[in-house]
mmCIF file of C-alpha atoms and ligand atoms in Angstrom:
data_model
loop_
_atom_site.group_PDB
_atom_site.id
_atom_site.type_symbol
_atom_site.label_atom_id
_atom_site.label_comp_id
_atom_site.label_asym_id
_atom_site.label_seq_id
_atom_site.Cartn_x
_atom_site.Cartn_y
_atom_site.Cartn_z
ATOM 1 C CA MET A 11 -88.973 -174.258 87.797
ATOM 2 C CA LYS A 12 -85.565 -172.766 88.561
ATOM 3 C CA LYS A 13 -85.044 -169.154 87.543
ATOM 4 C CA LYS A 14 -81.883 -168.368 85.617
ATOM 5 C CA ILE A 15 -80.032 -165.296 86.888
ATOM 6 C CA LEU A 16 -77.253 -163.500 85.036
ATOM 7 C CA VAL A 17 -74.837 -161.279 86.971
ATOM 8 C CA CYS A 18 -72.797 -159.035 84.655
ATOM 9 C CA GLY A 19 -69.644 -157.647 86.227
ATOM 10 C CA ALA A 20 -69.659 -160.659 88.577
ATOM 11 C CA GLY A 21 -65.864 -160.523 88.775
ATOM 12 C CA GLY A 22 -66.013 -157.089 90.346
ATOM 13 C CA PHE A 23 -66.877 -155.808 93.802
ATOM 14 C CA ILE A 24 -70.679 -155.436 93.950
ATOM 15 C CA GLY A 25 -71.350 -158.094 91.302
ATOM 16 C CA GLY A 26 -69.264 -160.632 93.225
ATOM 17 C CA HIS A 27 -71.176 -159.972 96.438
ATOM 18 C CA LEU A 28 -74.525 -160.245 94.655
ATOM 19 C CA ALA A 29 -73.534 -163.504 92.949
ATOM 20 C CA SER A 30 -72.550 -164.946 96.348
ATOM 21 C CA ILE A 31 -76.184 -164.545 97.501
ATOM 22 C CA PHE A 32 -77.499 -166.759 94.686
ATOM 23 C CA LYS A 33 -74.670 -169.264 94.413
ATOM 24 C CA ASP A 34 -76.128 -171.840 96.825
ATOM 25 C CA ASP A 35 -79.806 -171.081 96.307
ATOM 26 C CA LYS A 36 -81.503 -174.134 94.811
ATOM 27 C CA ASN A 37 -84.215 -171.939 93.255
ATOM 28 C CA TYR A 38 -81.737 -170.304 90.912
ATOM 29 C CA GLU A 39 -79.297 -171.225 88.213
ATOM 30 C CA LEU A 40 -76.466 -168.699 88.314
ATOM 31 C CA VAL A 41 -74.628 -167.348 85.270
ATOM 32 C CA CYS A 42 -71.725 -164.933 85.816
ATOM 33 C CA ALA A 43 -69.973 -162.755 83.238
ATOM 34 C CA ASP A 44 -67.042 -160.357 83.403
ATOM 35 C CA ILE A 45 -64.438 -158.953 81.028
ATOM 36 C CA LYS A 46 -61.554 -159.822 83.367
ATOM 37 C CA PRO A 47 -59.683 -163.118 83.024
ATOM 38 C CA LYS A 48 -61.142 -165.469 85.641
ATOM 39 C CA GLU A 49 -58.023 -165.455 87.816
ATOM 40 C CA TYR A 50 -58.647 -161.756 88.439
ATOM 41 C CA TRP A 51 -62.295 -162.056 89.524
ATOM 42 C CA PHE A 52 -62.642 -160.751 93.073
ATOM 43 C CA GLN A 53 -64.914 -163.723 93.880
ATOM 44 C CA ILE A 54 -65.688 -166.724 91.684
ATOM 45 C CA PHE A 55 -68.042 -169.649 92.357
ATOM 46 C CA ASP A 56 -67.600 -173.134 90.921
ATOM 47 C CA ASN A 57 -71.319 -173.905 90.911
ATOM 48 C CA ALA A 58 -72.038 -170.948 88.594
ATOM 49 C CA LYS A 59 -71.534 -170.901 84.842
ATOM 50 C CA ASN A 60 -68.714 -168.372 84.471
ATOM 51 C CA PHE A 61 -67.936 -166.432 81.279
ATOM 52 C CA SER A 62 -64.903 -164.213 80.748
ATOM 53 C CA LEU A 63 -65.855 -162.045 77.782
ATOM 54 C CA ASP A 64 -66.348 -158.478 76.635
ATOM 55 C CA LEU A 65 -69.958 -157.409 77.140
ATOM 56 C CA LYS A 66 -69.440 -154.382 74.899
ATOM 57 C CA GLU A 67 -69.875 -156.852 72.002
ATOM 58 C CA TYR A 68 -73.456 -157.691 70.985
ATOM 59 C CA GLU A 69 -72.704 -161.367 70.158
ATOM 60 C CA ASN A 70 -71.423 -161.828 73.701
ATOM 61 C CA THR A 71 -74.442 -160.246 75.370
ATOM 62 C CA LEU A 72 -76.698 -162.417 73.188
ATOM 63 C CA LYS A 73 -74.750 -165.490 74.269
ATOM 64 C CA VAL A 74 -74.838 -164.882 78.029
ATOM 65 C CA THR A 75 -78.506 -163.809 78.145
ATOM 66 C CA LYS A 76 -79.769 -166.977 76.436
ATOM 67 C CA ASP A 77 -82.673 -168.489 78.456
ATOM 68 C CA VAL A 78 -82.006 -166.013 81.289
ATOM 69 C CA ASP A 79 -84.934 -164.763 83.384
ATOM 70 C CA TYR A 80 -83.291 -161.982 85.386
ATOM 71 C CA ILE A 81 -80.305 -159.790 84.456
ATOM 72 C CA PHE A 82 -78.259 -157.770 86.960
ATOM 73 C CA ASN A 83 -75.905 -155.367 85.210
ATOM 74 C CA PHE A 84 -72.953 -154.181 87.309
ATOM 75 C CA ALA A 85 -70.514 -154.319 84.399
ATOM 76 C CA CYS A 86 -68.788 -151.021 83.715
ATOM 77 C CA ASN A 87 -65.324 -149.567 83.547
ATOM 78 C CA MET A 88 -65.106 -147.574 86.757
ATOM 79 C CA GLY A 89 -63.271 -146.630 89.905
ATOM 80 C CA GLY A 90 -62.823 -143.842 92.416
ATOM 81 C CA MET A 91 -62.140 -140.205 91.513
ATOM 82 C CA GLY A 92 -58.546 -140.995 90.510
ATOM 83 C CA PHE A 93 -59.848 -143.268 87.748
ATOM 84 C CA ILE A 94 -63.030 -141.635 86.481
ATOM 85 C CA GLU A 95 -61.537 -138.139 86.219
ATOM 86 C CA ASN A 96 -58.715 -139.423 84.001
ATOM 87 C CA ASN A 97 -60.583 -142.026 81.910
ATOM 88 C CA LYS A 98 -63.737 -140.326 80.680
ATOM 89 C CA ALA A 99 -63.888 -142.016 77.277
ATOM 90 C CA GLU A 100 -63.291 -145.464 78.809
ATOM 91 C CA CYS A 101 -66.083 -144.811 81.299
ATOM 92 C CA MET A 102 -68.478 -143.688 78.575
ATOM 93 C CA LEU A 103 -67.767 -146.797 76.500
ATOM 94 C CA SER A 104 -69.648 -148.783 79.155
ATOM 95 C CA VAL A 105 -72.759 -147.483 77.413
ATOM 96 C CA LEU A 106 -72.197 -150.318 74.944
ATOM 97 C CA VAL A 107 -72.541 -152.900 77.716
ATOM 98 C CA ASN A 108 -75.876 -151.602 78.901
ATOM 99 C CA THR A 109 -77.203 -151.000 75.397
ATOM 100 C CA ASN A 110 -76.291 -154.440 74.110
ATOM 101 C CA LEU A 111 -77.578 -156.150 77.245
ATOM 102 C CA LEU A 112 -80.917 -154.372 76.880
ATOM 103 C CA ARG A 113 -81.170 -155.331 73.201
ATOM 104 C CA SER A 114 -80.304 -158.919 74.075
ATOM 105 C CA ALA A 115 -82.819 -158.948 76.934
ATOM 106 C CA ILE A 116 -85.550 -158.200 74.389
ATOM 107 C CA GLU A 117 -84.187 -160.636 71.809
ATOM 108 C CA ASN A 118 -83.994 -163.449 74.393
ATOM 109 C CA SER A 119 -87.281 -162.544 76.130
ATOM 110 C CA CYS A 120 -85.687 -161.949 79.543
ATOM 111 C CA LYS A 121 -88.158 -160.974 82.252
ATOM 112 C CA LYS A 122 -86.479 -158.338 84.393
ATOM 113 C CA TYR A 123 -83.419 -156.097 84.099
ATOM 114 C CA PHE A 124 -81.462 -154.356 86.858
ATOM 115 C CA PHE A 125 -79.092 -151.447 86.157
ATOM 116 C CA SER A 126 -76.579 -150.085 88.672
ATOM 117 C CA SER A 127 -76.422 -146.322 88.341
ATOM 118 C CA SER A 128 -74.488 -143.884 90.494
ATOM 119 C CA ALA A 129 -74.691 -140.750 92.610
ATOM 120 C CA CYS A 130 -72.390 -139.304 89.916
ATOM 121 C CA VAL A 131 -75.552 -138.544 87.890
ATOM 122 C CA TYR A 132 -76.519 -135.690 90.221
ATOM 123 C CA ASN A 133 -76.424 -132.070 89.151
ATOM 124 C CA ALA A 134 -73.072 -130.480 90.057
ATOM 125 C CA LEU A 135 -74.724 -127.245 91.235
ATOM 126 C CA LYS A 136 -76.331 -129.121 94.137
ATOM 127 C CA GLN A 137 -72.923 -130.315 95.344
ATOM 128 C CA LYS A 138 -70.948 -127.087 95.668
ATOM 129 C CA GLN A 139 -70.918 -126.786 99.499
ATOM 130 C CA THR A 140 -69.089 -129.005 101.985
ATOM 131 C CA PHE A 141 -72.163 -130.132 103.957
ATOM 132 C CA VAL A 142 -75.116 -130.419 101.555
ATOM 133 C CA SER A 143 -78.715 -131.514 101.873
ATOM 134 C CA GLY A 144 -79.087 -135.147 100.868
ATOM 135 C CA LEU A 145 -79.626 -135.527 97.131
ATOM 136 C CA LYS A 146 -83.158 -136.461 96.165
ATOM 137 C CA GLU A 147 -83.772 -138.532 93.054
ATOM 138 C CA THR A 148 -85.278 -135.477 91.319
ATOM 139 C CA ASP A 149 -81.966 -133.579 91.758
ATOM 140 C CA ALA A 150 -80.513 -135.358 88.715
ATOM 141 C CA TYR A 151 -82.380 -132.875 86.513
ATOM 142 C CA PRO A 152 -81.761 -130.449 84.914
ATOM 143 C CA ALA A 153 -78.827 -132.615 83.896
ATOM 144 C CA ASP A 154 -75.278 -131.587 84.778
ATOM 145 C CA PRO A 155 -73.714 -134.858 85.958
ATOM 146 C CA GLU A 156 -70.079 -135.834 86.509
ATOM 147 C CA ASP A 157 -68.303 -135.507 83.171
ATOM 148 C CA GLY A 158 -67.784 -138.858 81.414
ATOM 149 C CA TYR A 159 -68.826 -141.483 83.959
ATOM 150 C CA GLY A 160 -71.908 -139.605 85.229
ATOM 151 C CA TRP A 161 -73.211 -138.838 81.727
ATOM 152 C CA GLU A 162 -72.950 -142.504 80.781
ATOM 153 C CA LYS A 163 -74.882 -143.549 83.879
ATOM 154 C CA LEU A 164 -77.604 -140.965 83.309
ATOM 155 C CA PHE A 165 -77.950 -141.900 79.638
ATOM 156 C CA SER A 166 -78.134 -145.602 80.505
ATOM 157 C CA GLU A 167 -80.797 -144.945 83.158
ATOM 158 C CA ARG A 168 -82.889 -143.356 80.429
ATOM 159 C CA MET A 169 -82.196 -146.213 78.058
ATOM 160 C CA CYS A 170 -83.667 -148.581 80.660
ATOM 161 C CA ARG A 171 -86.722 -146.372 80.973
ATOM 162 C CA HIS A 172 -87.306 -146.302 77.227
ATOM 163 C CA PHE A 173 -86.790 -150.053 76.816
ATOM 164 C CA SER A 174 -89.428 -150.434 79.483
ATOM 165 C CA GLU A 175 -91.839 -147.972 77.802
ATOM 166 C CA ASP A 176 -91.256 -149.061 74.211
ATOM 167 C CA PHE A 177 -90.648 -152.816 74.548
ATOM 168 C CA GLY A 178 -92.334 -153.707 77.853
ATOM 169 C CA LEU A 179 -89.124 -154.855 79.588
ATOM 170 C CA GLU A 180 -89.449 -154.640 83.367
ATOM 171 C CA THR A 181 -86.491 -152.601 84.669
ATOM 172 C CA ARG A 182 -85.106 -151.595 88.068
ATOM 173 C CA VAL A 183 -82.505 -148.850 88.517
ATOM 174 C CA VAL A 184 -80.684 -147.688 91.634
ATOM 175 C CA ARG A 185 -78.110 -144.950 92.235
ATOM 176 C CA TYR A 186 -75.310 -146.197 94.475
ATOM 177 C CA HIS A 187 -73.549 -143.743 96.769
ATOM 178 C CA ASN A 188 -69.895 -144.742 97.188
ATOM 179 C CA ILE A 189 -70.137 -148.428 98.129
ATOM 180 C CA TYR A 190 -67.246 -149.867 100.152
ATOM 181 C CA GLY A 191 -66.329 -153.021 102.051
ATOM 182 C CA PRO A 192 -64.352 -156.272 101.935
ATOM 183 C CA GLN A 193 -63.490 -157.765 98.524
ATOM 184 C CA GLY A 194 -63.203 -154.291 96.971
ATOM 185 C CA THR A 195 -60.310 -152.596 95.178
ATOM 186 C CA PHE A 196 -57.885 -151.015 97.629
ATOM 187 C CA ASP A 197 -54.841 -150.152 95.515
ATOM 188 C CA GLY A 198 -53.675 -149.615 91.938
ATOM 189 C CA GLY A 199 -55.650 -146.514 90.878
ATOM 190 C CA ARG A 200 -59.317 -147.537 90.907
ATOM 191 C CA GLU A 201 -59.815 -147.555 94.680
ATOM 192 C CA LYS A 202 -62.243 -145.159 96.342
ATOM 193 C CA ALA A 203 -61.559 -143.075 99.428
ATOM 194 C CA PRO A 204 -62.566 -145.526 102.218
ATOM 195 C CA ALA A 205 -60.315 -148.330 100.931
ATOM 196 C CA ALA A 206 -57.525 -145.940 99.906
ATOM 197 C CA LEU A 207 -57.387 -144.275 103.302
ATOM 198 C CA CYS A 208 -57.575 -147.596 105.200
ATOM 199 C CA ARG A 209 -54.669 -148.856 103.079
ATOM 200 C CA LYS A 210 -52.621 -145.694 103.671
ATOM 201 C CA ILE A 211 -53.093 -145.825 107.451
ATOM 202 C CA ILE A 212 -52.396 -149.597 107.578
ATOM 203 C CA LEU A 213 -49.138 -149.070 105.671
ATOM 204 C CA ALA A 214 -48.180 -146.042 107.770
ATOM 205 C CA LYS A 215 -48.661 -148.053 110.959
ATOM 206 C CA LYS A 216 -46.832 -151.088 109.599
ATOM 207 C CA ASN A 217 -43.869 -149.009 108.423
ATOM 208 C CA ASN A 218 -43.907 -146.568 111.325
ATOM 209 C CA LEU A 219 -44.577 -143.597 109.038
ATOM 210 C CA LYS A 220 -45.980 -140.419 110.556
ATOM 211 C CA GLN A 221 -47.809 -138.964 107.537
ATOM 212 C CA ILE A 222 -50.247 -139.958 104.773
ATOM 213 C CA ASP A 223 -51.243 -138.239 101.521
ATOM 214 C CA VAL A 224 -54.839 -137.009 101.348
ATOM 215 C CA TRP A 225 -56.396 -135.715 98.133
ATOM 216 C CA GLY A 226 -57.875 -132.227 98.495
ATOM 217 C CA ASP A 227 -58.144 -130.330 101.780
ATOM 218 C CA GLY A 228 -60.056 -133.124 103.525
ATOM 219 C CA GLU A 229 -63.079 -130.893 104.129
ATOM 220 C CA GLN A 230 -65.022 -132.296 101.144
ATOM 221 C CA THR A 231 -67.915 -134.499 102.263
ATOM 222 C CA ARG A 232 -69.451 -137.791 101.166
ATOM 223 C CA SER A 233 -71.674 -140.530 102.488
ATOM 224 C CA PHE A 234 -70.453 -144.106 102.153
ATOM 225 C CA LEU A 235 -72.574 -147.258 102.048
ATOM 226 C CA TYR A 236 -71.399 -150.609 103.392
ATOM 227 C CA ILE A 237 -71.597 -153.465 100.876
ATOM 228 C CA ASP A 238 -74.041 -155.661 102.866
ATOM 229 C CA ASP A 239 -76.502 -152.765 103.037
ATOM 230 C CA CYS A 240 -76.004 -152.175 99.309
ATOM 231 C CA ILE A 241 -76.831 -155.804 98.456
ATOM 232 C CA LYS A 242 -79.940 -155.763 100.652
ATOM 233 C CA GLY A 243 -81.108 -152.477 99.052
ATOM 234 C CA THR A 244 -80.434 -153.868 95.581
ATOM 235 C CA LEU A 245 -82.527 -156.984 96.183
ATOM 236 C CA ASP A 246 -85.312 -155.047 97.926
ATOM 237 C CA VAL A 247 -85.641 -152.728 94.913
ATOM 238 C CA PHE A 248 -85.328 -155.605 92.447
ATOM 239 C CA ASN A 249 -88.080 -157.594 94.164
ATOM 240 C CA SER A 250 -90.360 -154.575 94.590
ATOM 241 C CA GLY A 251 -93.127 -153.511 92.260
ATOM 242 C CA PHE A 252 -91.495 -150.087 91.677
ATOM 243 C CA SER A 253 -89.732 -149.148 88.464
ATOM 244 C CA ASP A 254 -88.742 -145.649 89.718
ATOM 245 C CA VAL A 255 -85.049 -144.817 90.148
ATOM 246 C CA PHE A 256 -83.981 -145.024 93.830
ATOM 247 C CA ASN A 257 -80.983 -143.862 95.850
ATOM 248 C CA VAL A 258 -79.172 -146.707 97.565
ATOM 249 C CA GLY A 259 -76.879 -144.764 99.855
ATOM 250 C CA SER A 260 -76.234 -143.616 103.380
ATOM 251 C CA GLU A 261 -77.387 -140.370 104.970
ATOM 252 C CA GLU A 262 -74.355 -140.298 107.323
ATOM 253 C CA GLN A 263 -72.479 -137.398 105.733
ATOM 254 C CA VAL A 264 -68.862 -136.991 106.821
ATOM 255 C CA SER A 265 -65.878 -135.003 105.693
ATOM 256 C CA ILE A 266 -62.854 -136.959 104.499
ATOM 257 C CA ASN A 267 -61.040 -135.638 107.596
ATOM 258 C CA GLN A 268 -63.774 -137.104 109.826
ATOM 259 C CA MET A 269 -63.483 -140.442 108.059
ATOM 260 C CA ILE A 270 -59.705 -140.381 108.580
ATOM 261 C CA GLU A 271 -60.282 -139.817 112.327
ATOM 262 C CA MET A 272 -62.517 -142.911 112.419
ATOM 263 C CA ILE A 273 -59.882 -144.997 110.655
ATOM 264 C CA GLU A 274 -57.215 -143.694 113.052
ATOM 265 C CA GLU A 275 -59.350 -144.888 115.976
ATOM 266 C CA ILE A 276 -59.827 -148.311 114.377
ATOM 267 C CA ALA A 277 -56.092 -148.562 113.693
ATOM 268 C CA ASP A 278 -55.181 -147.064 117.048
ATOM 269 C CA TYR A 279 -52.613 -145.008 115.131
ATOM 270 C CA LYS A 280 -52.555 -141.294 114.409
ATOM 271 C CA VAL A 281 -51.087 -139.707 111.281
ATOM 272 C CA LYS A 282 -50.327 -136.231 109.989
ATOM 273 C CA ARG A 283 -52.075 -135.371 106.737
ATOM 274 C CA ASN A 284 -50.302 -134.128 103.643
ATOM 275 C CA TYR A 285 -53.105 -132.441 101.708
ATOM 276 C CA GLN A 286 -52.583 -132.765 97.949
ATOM 277 C CA LEU A 287 -54.690 -130.022 96.398
ATOM 278 C CA ASP A 288 -53.812 -130.960 92.811
ATOM 279 C CA LYS A 289 -55.254 -134.511 93.039
ATOM 280 C CA PRO A 290 -58.761 -135.453 91.752
ATOM 281 C CA LYS A 291 -61.356 -134.144 94.181
ATOM 282 C CA GLY A 292 -64.758 -134.519 92.493
ATOM 283 C CA VAL A 293 -67.701 -132.637 93.957
ATOM 284 C CA ARG A 294 -67.346 -130.614 97.155
ATOM 285 C CA GLY A 295 -70.197 -132.259 99.056
ATOM 286 C CA ARG A 296 -72.458 -135.252 98.469
ATOM 287 C CA SER A 297 -74.899 -137.314 100.496
ATOM 288 C CA SER A 298 -78.006 -139.403 99.921
ATOM 289 C CA ASP A 299 -81.605 -138.547 100.759
ATOM 290 C CA ASN A 300 -83.327 -141.869 101.403
ATOM 291 C CA SER A 301 -86.899 -140.638 101.907
ATOM 292 C CA LEU A 302 -88.196 -142.125 98.650
ATOM 293 C CA ILE A 303 -86.715 -145.590 99.108
ATOM 294 C CA GLU A 304 -87.670 -145.698 102.796
ATOM 295 C CA LYS A 305 -91.258 -144.751 102.028
ATOM 296 C CA ASN A 306 -91.792 -147.031 99.035
ATOM 297 C CA ILE A 307 -89.493 -149.973 99.642
ATOM 298 C CA GLY A 308 -88.887 -149.778 103.402
ATOM 299 C CA TRP A 309 -85.091 -150.023 102.998
ATOM 300 C CA LYS A 310 -82.472 -148.156 105.020
ATOM 301 C CA PRO A 311 -78.840 -148.956 105.865
ATOM 302 C CA ASN A 312 -77.997 -150.985 108.990
ATOM 303 C CA HIS A 313 -74.294 -150.272 109.318
ATOM 304 C CA SER A 314 -72.825 -147.053 110.658
ATOM 305 C CA LEU A 315 -69.712 -145.830 108.838
ATOM 306 C CA LYS A 316 -67.578 -146.790 111.842
ATOM 307 C CA GLU A 317 -68.918 -150.365 111.796
ATOM 308 C CA GLY A 318 -68.387 -150.738 108.057
ATOM 309 C CA LEU A 319 -64.900 -149.233 108.179
ATOM 310 C CA THR A 320 -63.925 -151.569 111.013
ATOM 311 C CA LYS A 321 -64.744 -154.617 108.851
ATOM 312 C CA THR A 322 -63.128 -153.083 105.759
ATOM 313 C CA TYR A 323 -59.958 -152.107 107.629
ATOM 314 C CA LYS A 324 -59.589 -155.657 108.975
ATOM 315 C CA TRP A 325 -60.059 -157.201 105.539
ATOM 316 C CA ILE A 326 -57.521 -154.887 103.846
ATOM 317 C CA ASN A 327 -55.096 -155.444 106.712
ATOM 318 C CA ASP A 328 -55.448 -159.226 106.245
ATOM 319 C CA GLN A 329 -54.724 -158.874 102.501
ATOM 320 C CA ILE A 330 -51.653 -156.736 103.121
ATOM 321 C CA GLU A 331 -50.418 -159.045 105.886
ATOM 322 C CA GLY A 332 -50.239 -162.019 103.528
ATOM 323 C CA GLY A 333 -53.698 -162.747 102.160
ATOM 324 C CA THR A 334 -53.609 -164.483 98.796
ATOM 325 C CA ASN A 335 -53.678 -162.921 95.378
ATOM 326 C CA ILE A 336 -53.398 -159.259 96.366
ATOM 327 C CA ASP A 337 -52.848 -158.351 92.720
ATOM 328 C CA LYS A 338 -56.414 -159.013 91.726
ATOM 329 C CA PHE A 339 -57.705 -156.274 94.051
ATOM 330 C CA SER A 340 -54.941 -153.897 93.045
ATOM 331 C CA LYS A 341 -54.281 -154.029 89.323
ATOM 332 C CA SER A 342 -55.880 -151.083 87.601
ATOM 333 C CA ASN A 343 -55.006 -152.020 84.056
ATOM 334 C CA ILE A 344 -56.831 -155.304 83.496
ATOM 335 C CA VAL A 345 -60.151 -153.979 82.194
ATOM 336 C CA LYS A 346 -59.922 -152.238 78.868
HETATM 337 O O1 LIG B 430 -62.611 -141.693 95.021
HETATM 338 P P1 LIG B 430 -63.748 -141.259 95.859
HETATM 339 O O2 LIG B 430 -64.186 -142.164 96.951
HETATM 340 O O3 LIG B 430 -64.931 -140.946 94.884
HETATM 341 O O4 LIG B 430 -63.316 -139.867 96.519
HETATM 342 C C1 LIG B 430 -64.047 -139.243 97.525
HETATM 343 C C2 LIG B 430 -63.279 -138.018 97.994
HETATM 344 O O5 LIG B 430 -62.163 -138.468 98.761
HETATM 345 C C3 LIG B 430 -62.729 -137.162 96.863
HETATM 346 O O6 LIG B 430 -62.923 -135.798 97.135
HETATM 347 C C4 LIG B 430 -61.240 -137.483 96.878
HETATM 348 O O7 LIG B 430 -60.428 -136.402 96.436
HETATM 349 C C5 LIG B 430 -61.026 -137.732 98.381
HETATM 350 N N1 LIG B 430 -59.812 -138.487 98.692
HETATM 351 C C6 LIG B 430 -58.862 -138.122 99.594
HETATM 352 N N2 LIG B 430 -57.836 -138.974 99.575
HETATM 353 C C7 LIG B 430 -57.453 -141.089 98.199
HETATM 354 O O8 LIG B 430 -56.363 -141.438 98.635
HETATM 355 C C8 LIG B 430 -58.140 -139.936 98.662
HETATM 356 N N3 LIG B 430 -58.087 -141.833 97.234
HETATM 357 C C9 LIG B 430 -59.318 -141.502 96.755
HETATM 358 N N4 LIG B 430 -59.899 -142.285 95.834
HETATM 359 N N5 LIG B 430 -59.974 -140.397 97.157
HETATM 360 C C10 LIG B 430 -59.400 -139.624 98.112
HETATM 361 C C11 LIG B 430 -67.345 -141.753 93.450
HETATM 362 C C12 LIG B 430 -66.984 -142.283 92.089
HETATM 363 C C13 LIG B 430 -67.519 -143.645 91.983
HETATM 364 C C14 LIG B 430 -68.975 -143.701 92.343
HETATM 365 C C15 LIG B 430 -69.363 -142.887 93.533
HETATM 366 C C16 LIG B 430 -70.832 -142.658 93.725
HETATM 367 O O9 LIG B 430 -66.888 -140.440 93.539
HETATM 368 O O10 LIG B 430 -65.618 -142.261 91.892
HETATM 369 O O11 LIG B 430 -67.222 -144.274 90.789
HETATM 370 O O12 LIG B 430 -69.897 -143.868 91.391
HETATM 371 O O13 LIG B 430 -68.728 -141.684 93.593
HETATM 372 O O14 LIG B 430 -71.061 -141.936 94.876
HETATM 373 P P2 LIG B 430 -66.202 -139.932 94.848
HETATM 374 O O15 LIG B 430 -67.059 -140.129 96.049
HETATM 375 O O16 LIG B 430 -65.746 -138.553 94.570
#
């Protein structure tokens, strides 16, 4: 018997990549849902059943979960620091998506539910220095997450736990640490630092400009996870017998300045940096501690940051140099 898989947020970055894994697998029937009009989906597959609808509405979550075995929920209103710092209410409204999907999963007797959480749930006090120890899963409590977006993710993690305890729904939850790669947003306001900085250096080189804008002083640190590693980690956790919350991130902690140096090497083009101290900066330092996932699931990333950035840079360059439909990766105002 074929299993029916629902990917929510399939028109977005991670959801699109996950859907692409199942699209040609004869063991699965693929259902995809996203709030965006279909022409704006980052990837779309003809052999899937595709729904463009608002998953904040209960009737819609009931409709798309009908006869579904497994649900992957990537649907949320999100973006890089420039978006989440200025759209806290919009980010928190994504709680309706997760809540209504969980209710529908029970109503339609779905078997397993995956929720994509974020490193933004971690306690701010642990992220005050530039280079920090990797964040362990236990560092989310006592709770002091990123305002807006982080609170919604932490609340929804708990909702999954309680649906599991109270209604017997099998759930899997991971915390992604800044996922990047091809087919991701690179312009328009929702882009995260890796794509934004690749785009800025590509445009500087193309237009012979000597300087790019950098948010903050460039000394803030992050770890970034390449999309292929993210998808593998997601599936490994989903298929495991563990219902604990796991980090899916990289332990390669770099400053934004160090990442810019890598991109300069890839581009073979050097730029001066105009540090914009008034722009959204987020936490001072953040990185993943992967001990728990390595020990229990056996997952760790395969791509170095340099390898992942090389592929991402090439893809963004191709889009800028005349790839089709640039708008769909750029428009920041489609999802409301
Ligand atoms: O946007 P982001 O990648 O999100 O920013 C990382 C750091 O890079 C910030 O300190 C930001 O100020 C700096 N930065 C410098 N220049 C630029 O041009 C730029 N654009 C952007 N976007 N940033 C620049 C993210 C969340 C996600 C998510 C992950 C989980 O926070 O926005 O939604 O869940 O975290 O790890 P970041 O890492 O702060």
